[in-house]
Every structure is written in C-alpha cells, then in structure tokens.
Short mmCIF file of N, CA and C in Angstrom, two decimals:
data_model
loop_
_atom_site.label_atom_id
_atom_site.label_comp_id
_atom_site.label_asym_id
_atom_site.label_seq_id
_atom_site.Cartn_x
_atom_site.Cartn_y
_atom_site.Cartn_z
N MET A 44 25.12 -24.50 -36.79
CA MET A 44 25.38 -25.95 -36.35
C MET A 44 26.19 -25.78 -35.16
N SER A 45 26.01 -26.22 -33.98
CA SER A 45 26.65 -26.29 -33.01
C SER A 45 27.76 -27.29 -32.92
N PRO A 46 28.95 -27.25 -32.15
CA PRO A 46 29.93 -28.39 -32.11
C PRO A 46 29.45 -29.70 -31.54
N GLU A 47 28.34 -29.52 -30.72
CA GLU A 47 27.77 -30.67 -29.82
C GLU A 47 26.77 -31.42 -30.80
N SER A 48 26.51 -31.01 -31.86
CA SER A 48 25.37 -31.56 -32.91
C SER A 48 26.13 -32.76 -33.52
N THR A 49 25.55 -33.93 -33.66
CA THR A 49 26.26 -35.10 -34.27
C THR A 49 25.33 -35.67 -35.33
N GLY A 50 24.36 -35.02 -35.68
CA GLY A 50 23.49 -35.57 -36.66
C GLY A 50 24.18 -35.56 -37.96
N GLN A 51 24.78 -34.61 -38.50
CA GLN A 51 25.33 -34.55 -39.83
C GLN A 51 26.79 -34.89 -39.82
N ASN A 52 27.54 -34.91 -38.58
CA ASN A 52 28.88 -35.36 -38.62
C ASN A 52 29.15 -36.79 -38.42
N GLU A 53 28.00 -37.41 -38.17
CA GLU A 53 28.17 -38.82 -37.42
C GLU A 53 28.67 -39.67 -38.93
N HIS A 54 29.53 -40.51 -38.57
CA HIS A 54 29.93 -41.38 -39.71
C HIS A 54 28.92 -42.44 -40.38
N TYR A 55 29.21 -42.68 -41.57
CA TYR A 55 28.03 -43.69 -42.12
C TYR A 55 27.98 -45.03 -41.75
N ILE A 56 29.29 -45.61 -41.23
CA ILE A 56 29.42 -46.79 -40.68
C ILE A 56 28.61 -46.96 -39.46
N ARG A 57 28.68 -45.93 -38.49
CA ARG A 57 28.17 -45.94 -37.30
C ARG A 57 26.64 -45.93 -37.39
N VAL A 58 26.02 -44.94 -38.53
CA VAL A 58 24.68 -44.96 -38.61
C VAL A 58 24.23 -46.45 -39.15
N ALA A 59 24.84 -46.92 -40.02
CA ALA A 59 24.40 -48.18 -40.63
C ALA A 59 24.45 -49.22 -39.57
N ARG A 60 25.21 -49.22 -38.76
CA ARG A 60 25.34 -50.12 -37.60
C ARG A 60 24.42 -50.03 -36.59
N ARG A 61 23.92 -48.85 -36.37
CA ARG A 61 22.78 -48.52 -35.53
C ARG A 61 21.47 -49.05 -35.88
N ARG A 62 21.24 -48.62 -37.43
CA ARG A 62 20.08 -49.14 -38.13
C ARG A 62 20.12 -50.69 -38.08
N PHE A 63 21.04 -51.40 -38.42
CA PHE A 63 21.08 -52.93 -38.35
C PHE A 63 20.80 -53.35 -37.01
N ARG A 64 21.48 -52.75 -35.90
CA ARG A 64 21.02 -53.25 -34.68
C ARG A 64 19.70 -53.02 -34.24
N ALA A 65 19.06 -51.90 -34.80
CA ALA A 65 17.49 -51.65 -34.67
C ALA A 65 16.70 -52.67 -35.43
N TRP A 66 16.92 -53.05 -36.49
CA TRP A 66 16.29 -53.93 -37.34
C TRP A 66 16.39 -55.29 -36.75
N ARG A 67 17.69 -55.71 -36.24
CA ARG A 67 17.99 -57.05 -35.75
C ARG A 67 17.19 -57.15 -34.41
N GLY A 68 17.05 -56.17 -33.68
CA GLY A 68 16.33 -56.23 -32.44
C GLY A 68 14.83 -56.71 -32.46
N GLY A 69 14.17 -56.48 -33.68
CA GLY A 69 12.77 -56.49 -33.86
C GLY A 69 12.37 -57.86 -34.47
N ARG A 70 13.25 -58.77 -34.40
CA ARG A 70 13.03 -59.90 -35.21
C ARG A 70 13.86 -61.20 -34.76
N PRO A 71 13.45 -62.29 -34.94
CA PRO A 71 14.65 -63.53 -34.38
C PRO A 71 15.72 -63.67 -35.39
N PHE A 72 16.62 -62.85 -35.34
CA PHE A 72 17.71 -62.81 -35.98
C PHE A 72 18.61 -63.85 -35.91
N TRP A 73 19.01 -64.33 -34.77
CA TRP A 73 19.92 -65.57 -34.70
C TRP A 73 19.41 -66.90 -35.04
N ALA A 74 18.09 -66.80 -34.86
CA ALA A 74 17.21 -68.11 -35.25
C ALA A 74 17.53 -68.33 -36.77
N GLY A 75 17.22 -67.07 -37.44
CA GLY A 75 17.29 -67.15 -39.09
C GLY A 75 18.64 -67.53 -39.52
N LEU A 76 19.68 -66.85 -38.72
CA LEU A 76 20.99 -67.11 -39.24
C LEU A 76 21.39 -68.51 -38.75
N PHE A 77 21.15 -69.31 -37.96
CA PHE A 77 21.42 -70.45 -37.48
C PHE A 77 20.72 -71.42 -38.48
N THR A 78 19.45 -71.14 -38.92
CA THR A 78 18.65 -71.85 -39.67
C THR A 78 19.34 -71.92 -41.15
N ILE A 79 19.69 -70.62 -41.55
CA ILE A 79 20.21 -70.62 -42.92
C ILE A 79 21.60 -71.16 -42.90
N LEU A 80 22.59 -71.17 -42.00
CA LEU A 80 23.66 -71.75 -41.95
C LEU A 80 23.54 -73.30 -41.81
N GLY A 81 22.55 -73.71 -41.32
CA GLY A 81 22.16 -75.14 -41.10
C GLY A 81 21.75 -75.65 -42.50
N GLY A 82 21.10 -74.95 -43.27
CA GLY A 82 20.70 -75.37 -44.63
C GLY A 82 21.90 -75.37 -45.70
N VAL A 83 22.93 -74.65 -45.44
CA VAL A 83 23.88 -74.58 -46.54
C VAL A 83 24.60 -76.05 -46.50
N PRO A 84 25.17 -76.59 -45.36
CA PRO A 84 25.88 -77.80 -45.56
C PRO A 84 25.00 -78.98 -46.19
N ILE A 85 23.68 -78.92 -45.49
CA ILE A 85 22.84 -79.95 -46.05
C ILE A 85 22.74 -80.04 -47.58
N ALA A 86 22.48 -78.85 -48.14
CA ALA A 86 22.55 -78.82 -49.52
C ALA A 86 23.76 -78.70 -50.39
N TYR A 87 24.77 -78.40 -49.62
CA TYR A 87 26.11 -78.56 -50.40
C TYR A 87 26.91 -80.01 -50.56
N PHE A 88 26.85 -80.56 -49.39
CA PHE A 88 27.68 -81.74 -49.23
C PHE A 88 27.31 -82.85 -50.32
N PRO A 89 26.08 -83.15 -50.57
CA PRO A 89 26.01 -84.09 -51.63
C PRO A 89 26.39 -83.85 -52.91
N TYR A 90 26.61 -82.60 -53.39
CA TYR A 90 27.16 -82.12 -54.60
C TYR A 90 28.57 -81.73 -54.66
N ALA A 91 29.28 -82.09 -53.39
CA ALA A 91 30.76 -81.54 -53.20
C ALA A 91 31.69 -82.59 -53.62
N ASN A 92 32.77 -82.19 -54.23
CA ASN A 92 33.86 -83.13 -54.53
C ASN A 92 35.20 -82.63 -53.91
N MET A 93 35.78 -83.57 -53.20
CA MET A 93 36.95 -83.16 -52.45
C MET A 93 38.08 -83.97 -53.30
N HIS A 94 39.16 -83.19 -53.45
CA HIS A 94 40.26 -83.63 -54.21
C HIS A 94 41.54 -83.89 -53.23
N LEU A 95 41.97 -85.03 -53.20
CA LEU A 95 43.02 -85.47 -52.48
C LEU A 95 44.23 -85.94 -53.27
N GLY A 96 44.89 -85.12 -53.79
CA GLY A 96 46.19 -85.32 -54.56
C GLY A 96 45.50 -85.49 -55.97
N ASN A 97 45.72 -86.77 -56.48
CA ASN A 97 45.04 -87.27 -57.92
C ASN A 97 43.57 -88.02 -57.71
N MET A 98 43.37 -88.23 -56.39
CA MET A 98 42.02 -88.84 -56.20
C MET A 98 40.92 -87.79 -55.99
N THR A 99 39.80 -88.18 -56.34
CA THR A 99 38.50 -87.18 -56.18
C THR A 99 37.58 -88.13 -55.28
N LEU A 100 37.12 -87.60 -54.30
CA LEU A 100 36.29 -88.21 -53.34
C LEU A 100 34.93 -87.43 -53.64
N THR A 101 33.97 -88.05 -54.08
CA THR A 101 32.49 -87.57 -54.34
C THR A 101 31.47 -88.16 -53.16
N MET A 102 30.78 -87.21 -52.72
CA MET A 102 30.05 -87.35 -51.70
C MET A 102 28.59 -87.62 -52.28
N SER A 103 28.33 -87.57 -53.27
CA SER A 103 26.98 -87.67 -53.80
C SER A 103 26.30 -89.17 -53.60
N THR A 104 24.93 -88.93 -53.47
CA THR A 104 23.96 -90.07 -52.92
C THR A 104 22.93 -90.17 -53.98
N THR A 105 22.16 -91.23 -53.82
CA THR A 105 20.96 -91.14 -54.80
C THR A 105 19.91 -90.17 -54.13
N THR A 106 20.10 -89.57 -53.03
CA THR A 106 19.08 -88.75 -52.52
C THR A 106 19.58 -87.32 -52.54
N GLY A 107 20.39 -86.87 -53.41
CA GLY A 107 21.03 -85.78 -53.85
C GLY A 107 19.92 -84.53 -53.88
N ALA A 108 18.78 -84.73 -54.69
CA ALA A 108 17.66 -83.92 -54.92
C ALA A 108 16.94 -83.85 -53.60
N GLY A 109 16.76 -84.61 -52.70
CA GLY A 109 15.98 -84.38 -51.70
C GLY A 109 16.88 -83.53 -50.58
N ALA A 110 18.25 -83.86 -50.68
CA ALA A 110 18.93 -82.92 -49.77
C ALA A 110 19.06 -81.52 -50.30
N LEU A 111 19.12 -81.24 -51.45
CA LEU A 111 18.96 -79.90 -52.06
C LEU A 111 17.78 -79.38 -51.69
N ILE A 112 16.69 -80.08 -51.74
CA ILE A 112 15.32 -79.59 -51.38
C ILE A 112 15.28 -79.08 -50.03
N ILE A 113 15.75 -79.89 -49.15
CA ILE A 113 15.60 -79.77 -47.80
C ILE A 113 16.60 -78.66 -47.40
N GLY A 114 17.85 -78.30 -47.94
CA GLY A 114 18.69 -77.41 -47.69
C GLY A 114 17.96 -75.89 -48.32
N VAL A 115 17.58 -75.98 -49.52
CA VAL A 115 16.94 -74.75 -49.84
C VAL A 115 15.77 -74.36 -49.00
N LEU A 116 14.87 -75.13 -48.64
CA LEU A 116 13.78 -75.04 -47.56
C LEU A 116 14.27 -74.35 -46.53
N LEU A 117 15.38 -74.94 -45.77
CA LEU A 117 15.87 -74.30 -44.64
C LEU A 117 16.43 -72.70 -44.75
N ILE A 118 17.04 -72.77 -46.00
CA ILE A 118 17.53 -71.41 -46.19
C ILE A 118 16.32 -70.45 -46.58
N THR A 119 15.17 -70.84 -47.08
CA THR A 119 13.96 -70.04 -47.11
C THR A 119 13.43 -69.65 -45.96
N LEU A 120 13.33 -70.78 -45.00
CA LEU A 120 12.79 -70.59 -43.67
C LEU A 120 13.45 -69.69 -42.93
N GLY A 121 14.80 -69.61 -43.00
CA GLY A 121 15.76 -68.66 -42.25
C GLY A 121 15.47 -67.30 -42.74
N LEU A 122 15.24 -67.11 -43.96
CA LEU A 122 14.84 -65.78 -44.53
C LEU A 122 13.56 -65.25 -44.07
N THR A 123 12.51 -66.31 -43.93
CA THR A 123 11.26 -65.93 -43.48
C THR A 123 11.22 -65.54 -42.22
N MET A 124 12.03 -66.12 -41.32
CA MET A 124 12.31 -65.53 -39.79
C MET A 124 12.63 -64.34 -39.79
N TRP A 125 13.55 -63.79 -40.78
CA TRP A 125 14.10 -62.46 -40.76
C TRP A 125 13.07 -61.46 -41.14
N PHE A 126 12.43 -61.79 -42.30
CA PHE A 126 11.55 -60.84 -42.94
C PHE A 126 9.96 -60.86 -42.80
N HIS A 127 9.73 -62.12 -42.20
CA HIS A 127 8.22 -62.12 -41.90
C HIS A 127 8.11 -62.86 -40.45
N HIS A 128 8.56 -62.11 -39.30
CA HIS A 128 8.59 -62.50 -38.06
C HIS A 128 7.30 -62.96 -37.45
N ILE A 129 6.38 -62.87 -38.09
CA ILE A 129 4.86 -63.11 -37.60
C ILE A 129 4.81 -64.70 -37.55
N VAL A 130 5.42 -65.21 -38.63
CA VAL A 130 5.24 -66.68 -38.73
C VAL A 130 6.45 -67.47 -38.07
N ARG A 131 6.98 -67.00 -37.19
CA ARG A 131 8.30 -67.51 -36.68
C ARG A 131 8.01 -68.85 -36.08
N VAL A 132 6.81 -68.93 -35.31
CA VAL A 132 6.54 -70.39 -34.73
C VAL A 132 6.53 -71.46 -35.96
N PHE A 133 5.63 -71.18 -37.09
CA PHE A 133 5.46 -72.13 -38.15
C PHE A 133 7.11 -72.42 -38.74
N ALA A 134 7.77 -71.28 -38.89
CA ALA A 134 9.12 -71.52 -39.52
C ALA A 134 9.95 -72.21 -38.65
N GLY A 135 9.88 -71.99 -37.33
CA GLY A 135 10.62 -72.97 -36.36
C GLY A 135 10.18 -74.29 -36.25
N VAL A 136 9.08 -74.62 -36.35
CA VAL A 136 8.60 -76.02 -36.34
C VAL A 136 8.82 -76.69 -37.61
N ALA A 137 8.95 -76.05 -38.87
CA ALA A 137 9.16 -76.46 -40.06
C ALA A 137 10.91 -76.82 -40.08
N ALA A 138 11.34 -75.99 -39.49
CA ALA A 138 13.10 -76.03 -39.52
C ALA A 138 13.26 -77.25 -38.94
N ILE A 139 12.66 -77.52 -37.67
CA ILE A 139 12.98 -78.62 -36.88
C ILE A 139 12.86 -79.79 -37.56
N LEU A 140 11.35 -79.99 -38.08
CA LEU A 140 11.09 -81.12 -38.76
C LEU A 140 11.94 -81.31 -40.13
N LEU A 141 12.50 -80.34 -40.76
CA LEU A 141 13.23 -80.52 -42.05
C LEU A 141 14.72 -80.89 -41.56
N ALA A 142 15.12 -80.48 -40.29
CA ALA A 142 16.35 -81.04 -39.78
C ALA A 142 16.37 -82.53 -39.38
N LEU A 143 15.28 -82.97 -38.79
CA LEU A 143 15.07 -84.35 -38.38
C LEU A 143 14.95 -85.11 -39.72
N ILE A 144 14.36 -84.83 -40.77
CA ILE A 144 14.28 -85.46 -42.06
C ILE A 144 15.62 -85.53 -42.67
N SER A 145 16.48 -84.59 -42.43
CA SER A 145 17.72 -84.46 -43.09
C SER A 145 18.79 -85.64 -42.73
N LEU A 146 18.62 -86.20 -41.44
CA LEU A 146 19.32 -87.17 -41.14
C LEU A 146 19.32 -88.47 -41.93
N PRO A 147 18.34 -88.98 -42.29
CA PRO A 147 18.43 -90.14 -43.32
C PRO A 147 18.69 -89.77 -44.61
N ILE A 148 18.23 -88.61 -44.94
CA ILE A 148 18.20 -88.16 -46.48
C ILE A 148 19.57 -87.57 -46.79
N ALA A 149 20.05 -86.66 -46.14
CA ALA A 149 20.97 -85.72 -46.50
C ALA A 149 22.26 -86.11 -45.88
N ASN A 150 23.15 -87.16 -46.12
CA ASN A 150 24.33 -87.53 -45.40
C ASN A 150 24.64 -87.21 -44.06
N ILE A 151 23.50 -87.79 -43.17
CA ILE A 151 23.35 -87.55 -41.81
C ILE A 151 23.35 -86.09 -41.34
N GLY A 152 22.35 -85.51 -42.31
CA GLY A 152 21.99 -83.92 -41.89
C GLY A 152 23.31 -83.28 -42.16
N GLY A 153 23.93 -83.35 -43.18
CA GLY A 153 25.04 -82.50 -43.57
C GLY A 153 26.14 -82.80 -42.58
N PHE A 154 26.47 -84.23 -42.28
CA PHE A 154 27.57 -84.53 -41.33
C PHE A 154 27.15 -83.96 -40.00
N VAL A 155 25.86 -83.96 -39.51
CA VAL A 155 25.50 -83.55 -38.16
C VAL A 155 25.71 -81.94 -38.06
N ILE A 156 26.44 -81.46 -38.89
CA ILE A 156 26.70 -79.73 -38.83
C ILE A 156 25.37 -79.06 -39.10
N GLY A 157 24.77 -79.29 -40.19
CA GLY A 157 23.54 -78.76 -40.72
C GLY A 157 22.46 -79.10 -39.78
N PHE A 158 22.31 -80.36 -39.40
CA PHE A 158 21.36 -80.88 -38.56
C PHE A 158 21.31 -79.95 -37.24
N LEU A 159 22.60 -80.03 -36.54
CA LEU A 159 22.48 -79.18 -35.29
C LEU A 159 22.17 -77.70 -35.50
N LEU A 160 22.65 -77.14 -36.44
CA LEU A 160 22.45 -75.74 -36.76
C LEU A 160 21.03 -75.16 -37.03
N ALA A 161 20.42 -76.40 -37.77
CA ALA A 161 18.88 -75.96 -38.14
C ALA A 161 18.06 -76.28 -36.95
N LEU A 162 18.60 -77.40 -36.18
CA LEU A 162 17.59 -77.63 -34.96
C LEU A 162 17.82 -76.42 -34.02
N ILE A 163 18.90 -75.96 -33.78
CA ILE A 163 19.11 -74.74 -32.78
C ILE A 163 18.32 -73.60 -33.37
N GLY A 164 18.50 -73.34 -34.68
CA GLY A 164 17.63 -72.35 -35.28
C GLY A 164 16.17 -72.28 -35.11
N GLY A 165 15.71 -73.48 -35.45
CA GLY A 165 14.32 -73.74 -35.19
C GLY A 165 13.85 -73.62 -33.75
N ALA A 166 14.60 -73.97 -32.76
CA ALA A 166 14.24 -73.74 -31.29
C ALA A 166 14.37 -72.40 -30.89
N LEU A 167 15.23 -71.63 -31.49
CA LEU A 167 15.39 -70.39 -31.18
C LEU A 167 14.20 -69.46 -31.79
N SER A 168 13.73 -70.00 -32.98
CA SER A 168 12.41 -69.18 -33.59
C SER A 168 11.28 -69.51 -32.79
N ILE A 169 11.14 -70.65 -32.36
CA ILE A 169 9.99 -70.92 -31.54
C ILE A 169 9.87 -70.17 -30.12
N SER A 170 11.10 -69.98 -29.65
CA SER A 170 11.00 -69.38 -28.32
C SER A 170 11.09 -67.88 -28.26
N TRP A 171 11.46 -67.33 -29.48
CA TRP A 171 11.67 -65.88 -29.60
C TRP A 171 10.14 -65.23 -29.42
N ALA A 172 10.30 -64.09 -28.59
CA ALA A 172 9.13 -63.28 -28.43
C ALA A 172 9.49 -61.92 -28.68
N PRO A 173 8.61 -61.13 -29.24
CA PRO A 173 9.01 -59.68 -29.38
C PRO A 173 8.98 -58.92 -28.05
N GLY A 174 9.74 -57.88 -28.06
CA GLY A 174 10.00 -57.08 -26.78
C GLY A 174 8.91 -56.27 -26.52
N GLU A 175 8.63 -55.72 -25.57
CA GLU A 175 7.51 -54.62 -25.04
C GLU A 175 8.14 -53.56 -25.42
N PRO A 176 7.51 -52.48 -25.96
CA PRO A 176 7.91 -51.17 -26.14
C PRO A 176 8.04 -50.46 -24.89
N LYS A 177 9.10 -49.64 -24.62
CA LYS A 177 9.36 -49.11 -23.56
C LYS A 177 8.41 -47.65 -23.45
N SER A 178 7.76 -47.55 -22.52
CA SER A 178 6.84 -46.13 -22.48
C SER A 178 7.76 -44.94 -22.06
N ASP A 179 7.18 -44.00 -22.24
CA ASP A 179 7.90 -42.65 -22.27
C ASP A 179 7.96 -42.20 -20.80
N GLU A 180 6.79 -42.53 -20.10
CA GLU A 180 6.74 -42.11 -18.65
C GLU A 180 7.38 -43.16 -17.67
N ALA A 181 8.13 -42.63 -16.79
CA ALA A 181 8.86 -43.63 -15.89
C ALA A 181 7.75 -43.75 -14.73
N PRO A 182 7.78 -44.93 -14.14
CA PRO A 182 7.03 -45.25 -13.10
C PRO A 182 7.31 -44.21 -11.89
N LEU A 183 6.10 -44.00 -10.90
CA LEU A 183 6.24 -43.03 -9.89
C LEU A 183 7.40 -43.46 -8.97
N ALA A 184 7.76 -44.70 -8.92
CA ALA A 184 8.70 -45.28 -7.81
C ALA A 184 10.20 -44.62 -8.41
N GLU A 185 10.18 -44.28 -9.61
CA GLU A 185 11.56 -43.99 -10.04
C GLU A 185 11.87 -42.48 -9.97
N HIS A 186 10.74 -41.65 -9.68
CA HIS A 186 10.99 -40.23 -9.63
C HIS A 186 11.35 -39.95 -8.37
N PRO A 187 12.25 -38.94 -8.12
CA PRO A 187 12.62 -38.47 -6.61
C PRO A 187 11.61 -37.57 -6.13
N TYR A 188 11.53 -37.31 -5.00
CA TYR A 188 10.63 -36.68 -4.19
C TYR A 188 10.12 -35.36 -4.73
N GLU A 189 11.47 -34.71 -5.16
CA GLU A 189 11.29 -33.28 -5.55
C GLU A 189 10.52 -33.15 -6.98
N GLU A 190 10.72 -34.19 -7.86
CA GLU A 190 9.96 -34.22 -9.18
C GLU A 190 8.59 -34.47 -9.01
N ARG A 191 7.85 -34.99 -7.82
CA ARG A 191 6.53 -35.27 -7.81
C ARG A 191 5.73 -34.16 -7.79
N PRO A 192 4.48 -34.20 -8.19
CA PRO A 192 3.56 -33.15 -7.90
C PRO A 192 3.17 -33.21 -6.24
N GLU A 193 2.86 -31.76 -5.97
CA GLU A 193 2.65 -31.73 -4.46
C GLU A 193 1.58 -32.71 -4.07
N GLY A 194 0.53 -32.99 -4.61
CA GLY A 194 -0.43 -33.71 -3.87
C GLY A 194 -0.09 -35.16 -3.88
N GLU A 195 0.93 -35.73 -4.64
CA GLU A 195 1.25 -36.97 -4.55
C GLU A 195 2.03 -37.51 -3.35
N LEU A 196 2.68 -36.67 -2.79
CA LEU A 196 3.25 -37.09 -1.57
C LEU A 196 2.45 -37.20 -0.43
N HIS A 197 1.30 -36.96 -0.39
CA HIS A 197 0.50 -36.96 0.77
C HIS A 197 -0.65 -38.12 0.53
N THR A 198 -0.48 -38.71 -0.74
CA THR A 198 -1.77 -39.59 -0.87
C THR A 198 -1.67 -40.92 -0.12
N ALA A 199 -0.64 -41.40 0.36
CA ALA A 199 -0.52 -42.52 1.18
C ALA A 199 -0.51 -42.26 2.61
N ALA A 200 -1.68 -42.63 3.21
CA ALA A 200 -2.08 -42.34 4.54
C ALA A 200 -1.49 -43.64 5.40
N VAL A 201 -1.05 -43.15 6.71
CA VAL A 201 -0.87 -44.27 7.51
C VAL A 201 -1.96 -44.54 8.24
N PRO A 202 -2.34 -46.08 8.37
CA PRO A 202 -3.48 -46.51 9.02
C PRO A 202 -3.38 -46.22 10.43
N GLN A 203 -4.53 -45.96 11.17
CA GLN A 203 -4.48 -45.59 12.80
C GLN A 203 -4.44 -47.09 13.38
N GLN A 204 -3.65 -47.14 14.38
CA GLN A 204 -3.77 -48.57 15.01
C GLN A 204 -4.56 -48.58 16.07
N GLN A 205 -5.24 -49.78 16.26
CA GLN A 205 -6.23 -49.98 17.46
C GLN A 205 -5.46 -50.70 18.51
N SER A 206 -5.72 -50.29 19.75
CA SER A 206 -5.00 -51.13 20.90
C SER A 206 -5.73 -52.39 21.10
N ALA A 207 -5.04 -53.34 21.65
CA ALA A 207 -5.35 -54.59 21.71
C ALA A 207 -6.63 -54.58 22.68
N GLY A 208 -6.62 -53.89 23.67
CA GLY A 208 -7.91 -53.76 24.68
C GLY A 208 -8.43 -52.48 24.37
N SER A 209 -9.51 -52.30 23.82
CA SER A 209 -10.20 -51.00 23.54
C SER A 209 -10.83 -50.43 24.63
N ALA A 210 -10.30 -50.65 25.90
CA ALA A 210 -10.96 -50.18 27.00
C ALA A 210 -10.71 -48.65 27.30
N PRO A 211 -11.42 -47.95 27.90
CA PRO A 211 -11.26 -46.35 28.20
C PRO A 211 -9.79 -46.31 29.01
N ALA A 212 -9.60 -47.23 29.88
CA ALA A 212 -8.36 -47.10 30.79
C ALA A 212 -6.97 -47.19 29.77
N ALA A 213 -7.05 -47.86 28.80
CA ALA A 213 -6.04 -47.97 28.06
C ALA A 213 -5.75 -46.59 27.12
N ASP A 214 -6.72 -45.95 26.69
CA ASP A 214 -6.60 -44.71 26.06
C ASP A 214 -6.07 -43.65 27.28
N ALA A 215 -6.48 -43.84 28.43
CA ALA A 215 -5.99 -42.76 29.53
C ALA A 215 -4.52 -43.00 29.81
N ASP A 216 -3.99 -44.11 29.60
CA ASP A 216 -2.69 -44.35 29.97
C ASP A 216 -1.87 -43.79 28.85
N ALA A 217 -2.24 -44.32 27.65
CA ALA A 217 -1.56 -43.43 26.49
C ALA A 217 -1.64 -41.88 26.45
N ASP A 218 -2.60 -41.23 27.01
CA ASP A 218 -2.70 -39.91 27.01
C ASP A 218 -1.93 -39.49 28.08
N ALA A 219 -1.69 -40.02 29.08
CA ALA A 219 -1.11 -39.76 30.41
C ALA A 219 0.48 -39.73 29.96
N ASP A 220 0.84 -40.58 29.15
CA ASP A 220 2.38 -40.71 28.73
C ASP A 220 2.64 -39.74 27.59
N ALA A 221 1.72 -39.33 26.96
CA ALA A 221 1.88 -38.57 25.65
C ALA A 221 2.41 -39.35 24.73
N GLY A 222 2.13 -40.59 24.67
CA GLY A 222 2.42 -41.61 23.52
C GLY A 222 3.94 -42.19 23.59
N ARG A 223 4.71 -41.74 24.70
CA ARG A 223 6.09 -42.23 25.04
C ARG A 223 5.96 -43.62 25.70
N HIS A 224 7.11 -44.38 25.68
CA HIS A 224 7.26 -45.40 26.14
C HIS A 224 7.50 -45.31 27.60
N ARG A 225 7.32 -46.20 28.67
CA ARG A 225 7.46 -46.02 29.87
C ARG A 225 8.91 -46.31 30.50
N ALA A 226 9.63 -47.12 29.48
CA ALA A 226 11.07 -47.45 29.93
C ALA A 226 11.92 -46.23 29.57
N GLY A 227 11.70 -45.27 28.84
CA GLY A 227 12.62 -44.15 28.45
C GLY A 227 12.19 -42.89 28.57
#
C-alpha cells in the first residue's frame, strides 16, 4: 500500500457522506424533504395540546381525521419522491392538491406552515429533471492541439475566395502583386 492510496484509510463518515451525496443527486431530494416537512404540521396540529400555566389550549377540530389523512399522505408522497423518483410528477401534483385541500380542512393548512412547505415540495418535484450522465470522452474543442491525432488538425479547409469581378485582368493584377496590398 502506498501512502497516496486513500481507499482503506478514508474515514467512514467521509465515505457515508459521499454515498449520501451520490444518492441525493439522482432524485428530487429537496422536493421530498419539503413535502415531508409540510405533512408533519398538518397532521400534528389538530392533535396537539399547548399548556399555558394551568390552562390547556387544544387545537382539535371536527376534521382531525381528515387532517391526519392529509398529513400522512403528504409524508408518503415525500418518501415516494425519494425512493420512486419515476413518479415524481404524479407525486408533485398530488402534493399540491393535498396542500390546497388542507387549507379548509386542517387548521388553515397547519397554520400555513404545512401548506407552504407542501406546495413548495410539490412544485420542486414537478420541475425536477434527472441530470444527463457525463460522457468519458471530452469534446474535440477541449483537447489541446498536441493531444489530437495528426489527421484532425488538417480537416478544416479554408474556402477559396472568388474575386468580385472574375475577369482575367483581376487575376493578372493579383499575380503581379504576389497577393500583397498596394498600400504597403
């Protein structure tokens, strides 16, 4: 093993971070995260109790079951965006529709927090497109001249220019000057 080899000496956190970055790059990660984070307050607030000293404030409504269903569906759609990114457009449209439905049903969409997060997550999911894989060969324009094969340097030919008047006198003048300008 040479000292330059980093394969076995690399720290496991760095390896895990690199693998997570590669996994995250091939799917609509942020769309799924925003959708999951939007589903949590929508599902949580109707069942939450807030204690202010001896007083308990309950935010439950008659539509608590509807809010729970919407929140769980948004969390499921966020996970679907992560693990089945092929159906990202369907999941994005469904997340936007569920976010809109949560406004009248689930305490104004989880007090607007869940509504906005789910709406942003759905929009990101619809707009996400997988990246193009990079090819191993670089385009010819990026190669320096020294690295190109010998025949490639001479493939582009300069077109021959025709004079405006193709009279034999114009050709004789060009031959007499040997192609140089008369001014210099």
